[in-house]
CSV table of N, CA, C and O in Angstrom, one decimal:
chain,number,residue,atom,x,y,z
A,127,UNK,N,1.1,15.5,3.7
A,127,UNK,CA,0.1,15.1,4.7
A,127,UNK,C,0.8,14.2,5.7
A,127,UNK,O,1.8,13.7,5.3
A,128,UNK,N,0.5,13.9,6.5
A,128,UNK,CA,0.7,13.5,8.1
A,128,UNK,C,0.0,12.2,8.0
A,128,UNK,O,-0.7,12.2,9.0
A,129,UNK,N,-0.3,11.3,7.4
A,129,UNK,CA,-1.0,10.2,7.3
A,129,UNK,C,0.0,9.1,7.8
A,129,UNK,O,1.0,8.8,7.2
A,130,UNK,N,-0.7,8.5,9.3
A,130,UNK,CA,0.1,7.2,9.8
A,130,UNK,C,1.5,7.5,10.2
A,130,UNK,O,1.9,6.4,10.7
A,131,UNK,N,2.3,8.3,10.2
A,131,UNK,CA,3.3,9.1,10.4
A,131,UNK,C,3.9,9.0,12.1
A,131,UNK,O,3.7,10.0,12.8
A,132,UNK,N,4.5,7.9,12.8
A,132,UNK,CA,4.6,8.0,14.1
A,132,UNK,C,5.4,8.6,14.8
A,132,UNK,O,5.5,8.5,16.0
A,133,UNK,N,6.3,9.4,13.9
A,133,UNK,CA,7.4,10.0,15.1
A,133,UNK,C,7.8,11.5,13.9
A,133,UNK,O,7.6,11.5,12.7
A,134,UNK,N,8.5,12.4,14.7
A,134,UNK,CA,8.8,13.6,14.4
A,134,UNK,C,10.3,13.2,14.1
A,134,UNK,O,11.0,12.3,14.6
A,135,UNK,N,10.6,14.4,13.0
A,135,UNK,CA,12.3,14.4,12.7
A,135,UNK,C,13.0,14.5,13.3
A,135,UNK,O,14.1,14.1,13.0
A,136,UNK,N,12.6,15.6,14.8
A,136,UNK,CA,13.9,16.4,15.5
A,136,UNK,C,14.3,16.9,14.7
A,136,UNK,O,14.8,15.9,14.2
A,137,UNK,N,14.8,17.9,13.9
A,137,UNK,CA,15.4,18.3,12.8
A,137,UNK,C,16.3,17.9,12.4
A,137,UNK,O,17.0,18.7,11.6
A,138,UNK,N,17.0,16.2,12.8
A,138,UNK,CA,17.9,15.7,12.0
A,138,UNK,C,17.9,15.0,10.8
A,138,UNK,O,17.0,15.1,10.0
A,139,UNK,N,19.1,14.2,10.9
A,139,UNK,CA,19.0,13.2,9.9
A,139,UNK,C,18.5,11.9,10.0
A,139,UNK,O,17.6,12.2,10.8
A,140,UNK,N,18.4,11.1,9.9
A,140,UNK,CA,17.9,9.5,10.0
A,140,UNK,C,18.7,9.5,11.0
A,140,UNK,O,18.2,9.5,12.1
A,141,UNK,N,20.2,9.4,10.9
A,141,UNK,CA,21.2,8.4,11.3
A,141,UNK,C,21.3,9.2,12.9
A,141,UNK,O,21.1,8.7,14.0
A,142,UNK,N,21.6,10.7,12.5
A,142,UNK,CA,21.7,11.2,13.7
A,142,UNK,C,20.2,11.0,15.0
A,142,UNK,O,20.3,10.9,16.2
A,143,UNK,N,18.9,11.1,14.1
A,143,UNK,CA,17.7,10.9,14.9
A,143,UNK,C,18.0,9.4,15.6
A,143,UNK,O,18.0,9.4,16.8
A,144,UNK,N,18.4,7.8,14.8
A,144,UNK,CA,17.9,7.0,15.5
A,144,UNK,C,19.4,6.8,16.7
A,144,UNK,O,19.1,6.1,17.7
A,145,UNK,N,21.0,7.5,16.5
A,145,UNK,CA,21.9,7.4,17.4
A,145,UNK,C,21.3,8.6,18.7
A,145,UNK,O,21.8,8.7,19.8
A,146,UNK,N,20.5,9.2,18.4
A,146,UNK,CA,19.9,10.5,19.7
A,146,UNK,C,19.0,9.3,20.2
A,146,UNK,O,19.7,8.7,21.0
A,147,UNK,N,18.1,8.8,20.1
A,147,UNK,CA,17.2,8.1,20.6
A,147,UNK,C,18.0,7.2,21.0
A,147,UNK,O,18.5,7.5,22.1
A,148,UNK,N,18.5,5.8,20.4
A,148,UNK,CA,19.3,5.4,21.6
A,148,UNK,C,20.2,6.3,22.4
A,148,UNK,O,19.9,5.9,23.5
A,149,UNK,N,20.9,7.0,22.5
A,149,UNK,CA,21.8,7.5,23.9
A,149,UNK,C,20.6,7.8,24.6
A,149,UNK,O,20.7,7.5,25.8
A,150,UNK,N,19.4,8.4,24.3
A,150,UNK,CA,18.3,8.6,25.5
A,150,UNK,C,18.2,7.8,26.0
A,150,UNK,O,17.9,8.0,27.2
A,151,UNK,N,18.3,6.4,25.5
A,151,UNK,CA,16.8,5.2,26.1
A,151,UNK,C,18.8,4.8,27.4
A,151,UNK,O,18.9,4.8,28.6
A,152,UNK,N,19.6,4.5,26.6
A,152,UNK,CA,21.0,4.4,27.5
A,152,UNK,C,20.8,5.2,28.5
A,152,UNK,O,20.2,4.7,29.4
A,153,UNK,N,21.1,6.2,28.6
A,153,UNK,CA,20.9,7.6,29.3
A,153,UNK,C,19.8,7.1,30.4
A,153,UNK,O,20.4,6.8,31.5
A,154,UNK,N,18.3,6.7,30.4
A,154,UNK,CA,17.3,6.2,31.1
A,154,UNK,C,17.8,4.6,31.6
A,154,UNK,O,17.2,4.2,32.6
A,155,UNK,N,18.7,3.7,31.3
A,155,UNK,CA,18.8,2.5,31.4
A,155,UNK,C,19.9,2.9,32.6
A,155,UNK,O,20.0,2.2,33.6
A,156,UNK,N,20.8,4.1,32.4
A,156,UNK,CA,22.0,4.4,33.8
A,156,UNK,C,21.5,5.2,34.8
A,156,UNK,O,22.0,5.1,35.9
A,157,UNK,N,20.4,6.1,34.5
A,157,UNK,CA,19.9,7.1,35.0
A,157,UNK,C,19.0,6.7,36.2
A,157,UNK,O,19.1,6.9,37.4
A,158,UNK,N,18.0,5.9,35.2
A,158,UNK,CA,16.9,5.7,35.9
A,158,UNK,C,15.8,6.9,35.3
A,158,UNK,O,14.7,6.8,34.7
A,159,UNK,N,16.5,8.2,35.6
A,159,UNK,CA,15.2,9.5,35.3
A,159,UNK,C,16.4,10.2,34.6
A,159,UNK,O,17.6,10.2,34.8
A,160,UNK,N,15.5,10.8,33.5
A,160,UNK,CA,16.4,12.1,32.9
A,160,UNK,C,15.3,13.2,32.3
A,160,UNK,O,14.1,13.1,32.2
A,161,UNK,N,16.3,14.5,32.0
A,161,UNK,CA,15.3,15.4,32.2
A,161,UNK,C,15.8,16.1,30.6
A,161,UNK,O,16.8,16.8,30.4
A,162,UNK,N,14.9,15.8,29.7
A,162,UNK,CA,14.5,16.2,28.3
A,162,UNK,C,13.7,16.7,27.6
A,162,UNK,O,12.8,17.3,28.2
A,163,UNK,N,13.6,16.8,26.2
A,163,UNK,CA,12.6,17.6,25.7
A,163,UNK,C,11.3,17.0,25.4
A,163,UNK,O,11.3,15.8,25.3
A,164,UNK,N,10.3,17.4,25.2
A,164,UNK,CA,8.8,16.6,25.1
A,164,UNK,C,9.2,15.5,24.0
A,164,UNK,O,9.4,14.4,24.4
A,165,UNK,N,9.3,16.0,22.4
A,165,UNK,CA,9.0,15.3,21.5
A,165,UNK,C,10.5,14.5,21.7
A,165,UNK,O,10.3,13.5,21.0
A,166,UNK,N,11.9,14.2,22.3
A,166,UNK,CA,12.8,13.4,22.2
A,166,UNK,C,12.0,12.3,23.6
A,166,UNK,O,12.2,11.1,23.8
A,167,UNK,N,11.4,13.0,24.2
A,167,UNK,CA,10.6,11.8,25.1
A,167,UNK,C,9.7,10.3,24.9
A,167,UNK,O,9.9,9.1,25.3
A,168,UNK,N,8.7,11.2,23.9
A,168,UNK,CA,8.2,10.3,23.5
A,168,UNK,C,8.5,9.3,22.5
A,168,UNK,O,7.6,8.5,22.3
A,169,UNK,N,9.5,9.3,21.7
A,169,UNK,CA,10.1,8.6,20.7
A,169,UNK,C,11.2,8.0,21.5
A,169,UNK,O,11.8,6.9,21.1
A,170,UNK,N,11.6,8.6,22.7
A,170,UNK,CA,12.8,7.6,23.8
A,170,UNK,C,11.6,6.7,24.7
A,170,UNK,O,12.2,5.7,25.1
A,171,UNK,N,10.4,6.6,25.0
A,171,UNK,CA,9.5,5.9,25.4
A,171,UNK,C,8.6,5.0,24.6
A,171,UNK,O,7.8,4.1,25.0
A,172,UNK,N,8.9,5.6,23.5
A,172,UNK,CA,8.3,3.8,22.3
A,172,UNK,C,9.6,2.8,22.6
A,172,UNK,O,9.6,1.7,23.1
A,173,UNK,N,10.6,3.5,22.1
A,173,UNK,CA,11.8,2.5,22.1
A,173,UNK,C,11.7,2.0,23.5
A,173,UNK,O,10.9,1.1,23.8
A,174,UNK,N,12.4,2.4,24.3
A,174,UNK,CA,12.3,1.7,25.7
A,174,UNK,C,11.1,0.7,25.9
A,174,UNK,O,11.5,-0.5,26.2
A,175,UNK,N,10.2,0.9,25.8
A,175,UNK,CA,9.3,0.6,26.0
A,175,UNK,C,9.4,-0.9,25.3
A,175,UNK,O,9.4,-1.9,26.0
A,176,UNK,N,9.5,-1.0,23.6
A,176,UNK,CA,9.4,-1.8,22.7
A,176,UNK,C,11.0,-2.9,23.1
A,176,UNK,O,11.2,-4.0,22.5
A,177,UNK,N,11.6,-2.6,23.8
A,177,UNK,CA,13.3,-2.8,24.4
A,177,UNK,C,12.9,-4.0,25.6
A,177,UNK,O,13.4,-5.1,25.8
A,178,UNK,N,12.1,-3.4,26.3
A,178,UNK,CA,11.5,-4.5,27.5
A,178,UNK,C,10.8,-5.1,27.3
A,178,UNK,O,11.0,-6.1,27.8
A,179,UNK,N,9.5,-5.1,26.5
A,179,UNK,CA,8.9,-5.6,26.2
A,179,UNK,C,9.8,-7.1,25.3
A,179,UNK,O,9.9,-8.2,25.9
A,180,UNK,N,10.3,-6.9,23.9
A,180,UNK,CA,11.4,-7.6,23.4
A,180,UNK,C,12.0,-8.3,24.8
A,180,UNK,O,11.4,-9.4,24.9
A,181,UNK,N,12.9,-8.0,25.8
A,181,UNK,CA,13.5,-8.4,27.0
A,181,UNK,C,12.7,-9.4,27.7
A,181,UNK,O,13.3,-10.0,28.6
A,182,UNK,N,11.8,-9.5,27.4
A,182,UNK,CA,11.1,-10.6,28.6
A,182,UNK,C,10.8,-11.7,28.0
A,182,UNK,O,10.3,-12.7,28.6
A,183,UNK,N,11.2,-11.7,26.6
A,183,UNK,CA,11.4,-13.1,26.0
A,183,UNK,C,12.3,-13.8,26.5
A,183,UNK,O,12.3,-15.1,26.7
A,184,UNK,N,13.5,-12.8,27.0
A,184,UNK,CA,14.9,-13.8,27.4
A,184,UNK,C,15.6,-14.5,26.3
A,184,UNK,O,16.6,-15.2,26.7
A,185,UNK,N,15.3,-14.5,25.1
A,185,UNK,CA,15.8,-15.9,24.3
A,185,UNK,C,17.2,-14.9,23.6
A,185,UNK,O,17.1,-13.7,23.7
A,186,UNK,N,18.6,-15.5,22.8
A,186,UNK,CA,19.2,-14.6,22.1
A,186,UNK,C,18.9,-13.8,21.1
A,186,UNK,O,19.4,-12.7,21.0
A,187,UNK,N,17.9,-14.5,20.4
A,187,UNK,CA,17.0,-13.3,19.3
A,187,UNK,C,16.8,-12.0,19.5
A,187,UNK,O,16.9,-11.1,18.7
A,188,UNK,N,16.2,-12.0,21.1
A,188,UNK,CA,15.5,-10.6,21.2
A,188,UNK,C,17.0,-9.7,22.1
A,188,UNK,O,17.4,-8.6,21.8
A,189,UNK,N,17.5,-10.2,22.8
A,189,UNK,CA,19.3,-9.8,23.0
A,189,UNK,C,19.8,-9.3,22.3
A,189,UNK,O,20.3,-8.2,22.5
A,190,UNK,N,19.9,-9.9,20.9
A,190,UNK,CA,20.4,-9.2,19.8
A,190,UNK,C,19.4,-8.3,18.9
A,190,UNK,O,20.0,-7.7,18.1
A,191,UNK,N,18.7,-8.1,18.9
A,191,UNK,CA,17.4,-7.3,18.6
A,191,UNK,C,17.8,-6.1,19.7
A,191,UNK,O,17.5,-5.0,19.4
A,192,UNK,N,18.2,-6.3,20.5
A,192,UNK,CA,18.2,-5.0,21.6
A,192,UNK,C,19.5,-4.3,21.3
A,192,UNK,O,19.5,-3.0,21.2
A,193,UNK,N,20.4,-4.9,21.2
A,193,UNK,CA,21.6,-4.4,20.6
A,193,UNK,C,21.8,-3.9,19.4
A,193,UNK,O,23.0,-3.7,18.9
A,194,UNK,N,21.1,-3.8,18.9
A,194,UNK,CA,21.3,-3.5,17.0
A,194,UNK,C,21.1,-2.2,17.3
A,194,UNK,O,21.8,-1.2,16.9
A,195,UNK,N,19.5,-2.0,18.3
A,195,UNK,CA,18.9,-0.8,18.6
A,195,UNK,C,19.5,-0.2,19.7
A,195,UNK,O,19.0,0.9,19.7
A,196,UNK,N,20.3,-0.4,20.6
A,196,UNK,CA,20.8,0.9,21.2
A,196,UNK,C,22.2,0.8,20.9
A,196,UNK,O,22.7,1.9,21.3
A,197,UNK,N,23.1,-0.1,20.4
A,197,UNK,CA,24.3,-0.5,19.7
A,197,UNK,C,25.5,-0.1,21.3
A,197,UNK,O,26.5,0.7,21.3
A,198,UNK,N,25.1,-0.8,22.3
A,198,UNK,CA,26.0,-1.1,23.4
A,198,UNK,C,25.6,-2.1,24.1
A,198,UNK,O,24.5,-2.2,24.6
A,199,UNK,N,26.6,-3.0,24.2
A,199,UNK,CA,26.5,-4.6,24.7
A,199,UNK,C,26.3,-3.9,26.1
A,199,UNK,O,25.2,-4.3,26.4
A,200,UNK,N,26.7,-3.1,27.0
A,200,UNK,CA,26.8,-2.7,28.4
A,200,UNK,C,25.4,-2.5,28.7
A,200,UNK,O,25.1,-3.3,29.5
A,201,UNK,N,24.7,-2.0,28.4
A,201,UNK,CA,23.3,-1.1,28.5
A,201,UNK,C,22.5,-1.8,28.0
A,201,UNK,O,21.3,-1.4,28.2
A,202,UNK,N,22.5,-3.1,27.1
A,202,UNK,CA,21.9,-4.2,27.0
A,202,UNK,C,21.5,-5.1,28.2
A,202,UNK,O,20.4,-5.5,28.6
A,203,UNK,N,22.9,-5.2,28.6
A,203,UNK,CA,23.0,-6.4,29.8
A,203,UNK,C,22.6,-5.8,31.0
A,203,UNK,O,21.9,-6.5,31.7
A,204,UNK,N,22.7,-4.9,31.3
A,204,UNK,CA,22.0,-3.8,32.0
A,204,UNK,C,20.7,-4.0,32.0
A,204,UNK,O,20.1,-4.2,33.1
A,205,UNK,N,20.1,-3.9,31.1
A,205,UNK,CA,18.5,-3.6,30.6
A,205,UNK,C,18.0,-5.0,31.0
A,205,UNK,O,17.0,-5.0,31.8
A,206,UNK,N,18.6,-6.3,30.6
A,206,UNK,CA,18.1,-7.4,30.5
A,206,UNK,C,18.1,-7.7,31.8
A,206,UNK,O,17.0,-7.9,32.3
A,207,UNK,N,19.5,-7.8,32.8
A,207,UNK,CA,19.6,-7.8,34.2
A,207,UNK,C,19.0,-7.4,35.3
A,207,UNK,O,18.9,-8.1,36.3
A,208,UNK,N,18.3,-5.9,35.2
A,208,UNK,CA,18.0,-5.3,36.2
A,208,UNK,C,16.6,-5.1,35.8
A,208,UNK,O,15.6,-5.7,36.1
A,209,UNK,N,16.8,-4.1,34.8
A,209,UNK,CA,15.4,-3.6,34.4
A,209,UNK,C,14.1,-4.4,34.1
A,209,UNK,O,13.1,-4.1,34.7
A,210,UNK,N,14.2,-5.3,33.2
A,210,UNK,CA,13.1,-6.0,32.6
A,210,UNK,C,12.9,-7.2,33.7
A,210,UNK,O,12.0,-7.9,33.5
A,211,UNK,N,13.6,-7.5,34.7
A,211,UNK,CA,12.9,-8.8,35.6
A,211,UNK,C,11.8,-7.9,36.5
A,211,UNK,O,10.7,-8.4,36.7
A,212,UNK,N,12.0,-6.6,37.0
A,212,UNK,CA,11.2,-5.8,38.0
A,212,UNK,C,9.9,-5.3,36.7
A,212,UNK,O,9.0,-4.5,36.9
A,213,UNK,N,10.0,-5.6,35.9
A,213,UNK,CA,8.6,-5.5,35.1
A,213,UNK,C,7.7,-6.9,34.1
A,213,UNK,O,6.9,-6.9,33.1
A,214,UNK,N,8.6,-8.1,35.1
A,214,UNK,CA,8.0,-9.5,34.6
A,214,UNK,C,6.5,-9.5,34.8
A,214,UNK,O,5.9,-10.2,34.0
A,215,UNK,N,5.6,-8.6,35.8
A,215,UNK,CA,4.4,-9.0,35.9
A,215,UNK,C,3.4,-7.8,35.6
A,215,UNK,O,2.3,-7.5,36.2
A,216,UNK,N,4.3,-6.9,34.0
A,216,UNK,CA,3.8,-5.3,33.9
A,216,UNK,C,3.5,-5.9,32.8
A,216,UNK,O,4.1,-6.9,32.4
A,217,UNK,N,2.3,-5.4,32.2
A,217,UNK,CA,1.8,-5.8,30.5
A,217,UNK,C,1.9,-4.3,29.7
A,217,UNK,O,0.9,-3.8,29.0
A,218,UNK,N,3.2,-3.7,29.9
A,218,UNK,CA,3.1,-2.8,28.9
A,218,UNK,C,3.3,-1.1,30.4
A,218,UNK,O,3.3,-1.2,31.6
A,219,UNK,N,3.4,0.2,29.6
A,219,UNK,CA,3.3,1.3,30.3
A,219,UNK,C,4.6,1.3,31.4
A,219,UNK,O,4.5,1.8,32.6
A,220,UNK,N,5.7,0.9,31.1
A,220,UNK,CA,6.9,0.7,32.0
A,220,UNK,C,7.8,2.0,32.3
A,220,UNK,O,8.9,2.0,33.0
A,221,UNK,N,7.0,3.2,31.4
A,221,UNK,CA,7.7,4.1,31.5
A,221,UNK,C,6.6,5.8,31.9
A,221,UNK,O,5.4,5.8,31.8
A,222,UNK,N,7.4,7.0,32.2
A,222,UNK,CA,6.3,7.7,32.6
A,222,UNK,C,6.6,9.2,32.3
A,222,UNK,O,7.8,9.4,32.7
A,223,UNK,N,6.1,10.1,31.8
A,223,UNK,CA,6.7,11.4,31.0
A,223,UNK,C,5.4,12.1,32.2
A,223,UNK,O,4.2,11.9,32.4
A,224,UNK,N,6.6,13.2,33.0
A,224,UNK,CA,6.1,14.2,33.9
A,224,UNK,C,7.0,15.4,33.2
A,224,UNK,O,8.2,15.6,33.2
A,225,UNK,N,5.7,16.2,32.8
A,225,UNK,CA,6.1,17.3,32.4
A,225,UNK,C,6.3,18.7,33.8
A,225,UNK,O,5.8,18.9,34.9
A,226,UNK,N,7.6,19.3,32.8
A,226,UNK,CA,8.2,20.3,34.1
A,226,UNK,C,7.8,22.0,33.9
A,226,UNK,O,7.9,22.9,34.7
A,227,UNK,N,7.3,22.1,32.5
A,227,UNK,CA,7.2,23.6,31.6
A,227,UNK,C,8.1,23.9,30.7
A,227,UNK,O,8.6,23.0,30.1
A,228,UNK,N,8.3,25.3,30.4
A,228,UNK,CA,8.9,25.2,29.1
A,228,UNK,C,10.6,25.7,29.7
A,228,UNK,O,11.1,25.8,30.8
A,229,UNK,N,11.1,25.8,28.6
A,229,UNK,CA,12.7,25.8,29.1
A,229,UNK,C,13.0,27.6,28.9
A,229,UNK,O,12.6,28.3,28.0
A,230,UNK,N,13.5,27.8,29.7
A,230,UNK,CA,13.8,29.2,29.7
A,230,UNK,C,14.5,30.1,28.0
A,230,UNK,O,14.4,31.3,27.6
A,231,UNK,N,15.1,29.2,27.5
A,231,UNK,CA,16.4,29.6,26.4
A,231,UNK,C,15.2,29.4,25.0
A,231,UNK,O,14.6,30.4,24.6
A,232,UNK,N,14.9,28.4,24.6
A,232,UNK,CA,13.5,28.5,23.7
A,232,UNK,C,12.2,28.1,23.8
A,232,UNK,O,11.4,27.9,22.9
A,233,UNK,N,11.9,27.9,25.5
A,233,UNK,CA,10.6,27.3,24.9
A,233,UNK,C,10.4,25.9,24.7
A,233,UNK,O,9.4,25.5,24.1
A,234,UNK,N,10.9,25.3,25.0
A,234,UNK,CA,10.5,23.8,24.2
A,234,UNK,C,10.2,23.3,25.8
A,234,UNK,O,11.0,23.6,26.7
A,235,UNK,N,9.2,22.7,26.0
A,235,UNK,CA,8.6,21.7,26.5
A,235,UNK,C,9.7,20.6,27.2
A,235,UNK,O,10.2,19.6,26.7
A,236,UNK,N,9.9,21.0,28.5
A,236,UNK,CA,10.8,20.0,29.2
A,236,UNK,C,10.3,18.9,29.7
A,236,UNK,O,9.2,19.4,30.0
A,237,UNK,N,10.2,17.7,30.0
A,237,UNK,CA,10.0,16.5,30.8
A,237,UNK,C,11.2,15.9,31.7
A,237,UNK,O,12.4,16.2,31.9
A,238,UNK,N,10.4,15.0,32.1
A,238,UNK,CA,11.3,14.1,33.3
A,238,UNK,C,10.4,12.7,32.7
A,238,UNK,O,9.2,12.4,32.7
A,239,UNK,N,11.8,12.1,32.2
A,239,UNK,CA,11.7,10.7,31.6
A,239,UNK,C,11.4,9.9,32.5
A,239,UNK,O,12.6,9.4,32.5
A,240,UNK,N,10.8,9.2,33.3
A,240,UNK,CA,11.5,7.4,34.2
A,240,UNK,C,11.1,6.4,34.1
A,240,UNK,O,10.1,6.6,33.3
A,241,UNK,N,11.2,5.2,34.4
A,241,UNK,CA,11.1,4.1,34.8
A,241,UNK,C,9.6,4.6,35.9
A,241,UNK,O,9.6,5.6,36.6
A,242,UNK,N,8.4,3.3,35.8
A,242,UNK,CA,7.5,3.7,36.4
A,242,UNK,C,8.3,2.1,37.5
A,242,UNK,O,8.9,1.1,37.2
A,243,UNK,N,7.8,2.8,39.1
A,243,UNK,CA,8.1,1.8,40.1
A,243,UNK,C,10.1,1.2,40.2
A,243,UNK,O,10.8,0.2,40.7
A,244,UNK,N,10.4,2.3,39.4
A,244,UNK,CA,11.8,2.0,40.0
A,244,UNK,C,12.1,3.4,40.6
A,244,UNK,O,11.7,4.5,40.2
A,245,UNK,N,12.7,3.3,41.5
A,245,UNK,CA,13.5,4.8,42.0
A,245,UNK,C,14.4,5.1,41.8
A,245,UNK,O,15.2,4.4,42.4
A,246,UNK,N,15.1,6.3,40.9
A,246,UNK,CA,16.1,6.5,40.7
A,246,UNK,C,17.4,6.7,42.0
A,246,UNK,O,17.4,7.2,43.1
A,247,UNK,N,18.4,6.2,41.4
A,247,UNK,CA,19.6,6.4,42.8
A,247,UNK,C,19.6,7.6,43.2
A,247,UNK,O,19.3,8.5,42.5
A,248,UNK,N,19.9,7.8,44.6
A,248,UNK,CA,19.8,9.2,45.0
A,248,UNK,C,21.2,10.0,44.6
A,248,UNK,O,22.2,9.6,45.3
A,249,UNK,N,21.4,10.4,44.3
A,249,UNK,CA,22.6,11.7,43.3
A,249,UNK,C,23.2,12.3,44.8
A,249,UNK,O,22.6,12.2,45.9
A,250,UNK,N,24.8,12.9,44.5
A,250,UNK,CA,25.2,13.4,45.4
A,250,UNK,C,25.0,14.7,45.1
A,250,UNK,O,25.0,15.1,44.0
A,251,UNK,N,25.0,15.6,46.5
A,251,UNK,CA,24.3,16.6,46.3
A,251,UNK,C,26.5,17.3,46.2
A,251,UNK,O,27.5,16.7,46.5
A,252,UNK,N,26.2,18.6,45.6
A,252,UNK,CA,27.6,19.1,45.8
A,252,UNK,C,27.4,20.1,47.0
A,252,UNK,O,26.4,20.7,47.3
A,253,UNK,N,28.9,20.0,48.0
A,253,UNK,CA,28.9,20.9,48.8
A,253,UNK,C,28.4,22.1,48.8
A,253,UNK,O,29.2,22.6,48.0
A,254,UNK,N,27.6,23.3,49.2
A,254,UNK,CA,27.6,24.4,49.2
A,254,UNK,C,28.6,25.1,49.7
A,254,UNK,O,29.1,24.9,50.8
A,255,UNK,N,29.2,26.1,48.9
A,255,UNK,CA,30.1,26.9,49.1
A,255,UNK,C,29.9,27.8,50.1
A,255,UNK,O,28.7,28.0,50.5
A,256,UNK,N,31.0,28.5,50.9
A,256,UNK,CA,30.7,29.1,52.1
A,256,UNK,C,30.6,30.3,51.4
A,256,UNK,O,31.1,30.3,50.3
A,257,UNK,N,30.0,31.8,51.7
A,257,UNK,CA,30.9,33.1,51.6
A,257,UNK,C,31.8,33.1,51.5
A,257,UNK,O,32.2,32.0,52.0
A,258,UNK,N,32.8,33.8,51.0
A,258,UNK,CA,33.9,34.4,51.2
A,258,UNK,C,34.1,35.5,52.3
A,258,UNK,O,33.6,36.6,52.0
A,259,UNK,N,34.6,35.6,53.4
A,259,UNK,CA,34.3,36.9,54.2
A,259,UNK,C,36.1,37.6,54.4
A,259,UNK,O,37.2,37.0,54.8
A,260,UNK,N,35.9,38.9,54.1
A,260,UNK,CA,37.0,39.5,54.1
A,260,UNK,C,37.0,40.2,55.4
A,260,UNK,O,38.0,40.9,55.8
């Protein structure tokens, strides 16, 4: 039975499920937006979520609380730096799951992860190639 049960396996293991969730919430902390599957969404959006939240204490306790859970001092300081001051006056909901359809190869439920009220950097686009003309 499914009783109180908050998050799905992913079909891994413990170790491998909670190292996938952090590189997501990392992934979202460099990104800004990334584009994933439904159910690694919403288990990358408690964490994050519970990440800034923690963050706006500022004190060392929750610093190191942040780091246990995504296990990178860079993407901490990151988090604590940028991210969590531009949601000093947010009470929660700092993140936002826009679904895209399903994925061509199985089916699974794609999303677009972000940050609500930050904009992701603008990406370089790659040159288009010319023809070739013989």
């Amino acid at each position: 039975m499914r009783h109180r049960l908050q998050s799905s396996k992913l079909g891994r293991s413990p170790e491998h499920r909670v190292a996938t969730i952090a590189s997501i919430v990392c992934a979202l902390i460099e990104r800004k937006r990334i584009e994933t599957t439904l159910a690694k969404a919403k288990q990358a959006r408690s964490l994050a979520e519970k990440l800034v939240t923690t963050g706006k204490q500022g004190t060392l306790a929750a610093r190191r609380k942040a780091i246990s859970e995504l296990f990178r001092e860079e993407y901490v300081e990151k988090l604590l730096k940028e991210i969590v001051p531009q949601f000093s006056g947010r009470n929660g909901g700092y993140t936002r799951i826009v679904k895209l359809g399903k994925r061509r190869s199985d089916s699974s439920e794609m999303v677009i992860l972000e940050w609500v009220d930050i904009a992701p950097p603008e990406r370089k686009k790659k040159p288009e190639k010319k023809p070739e003309t013989k």
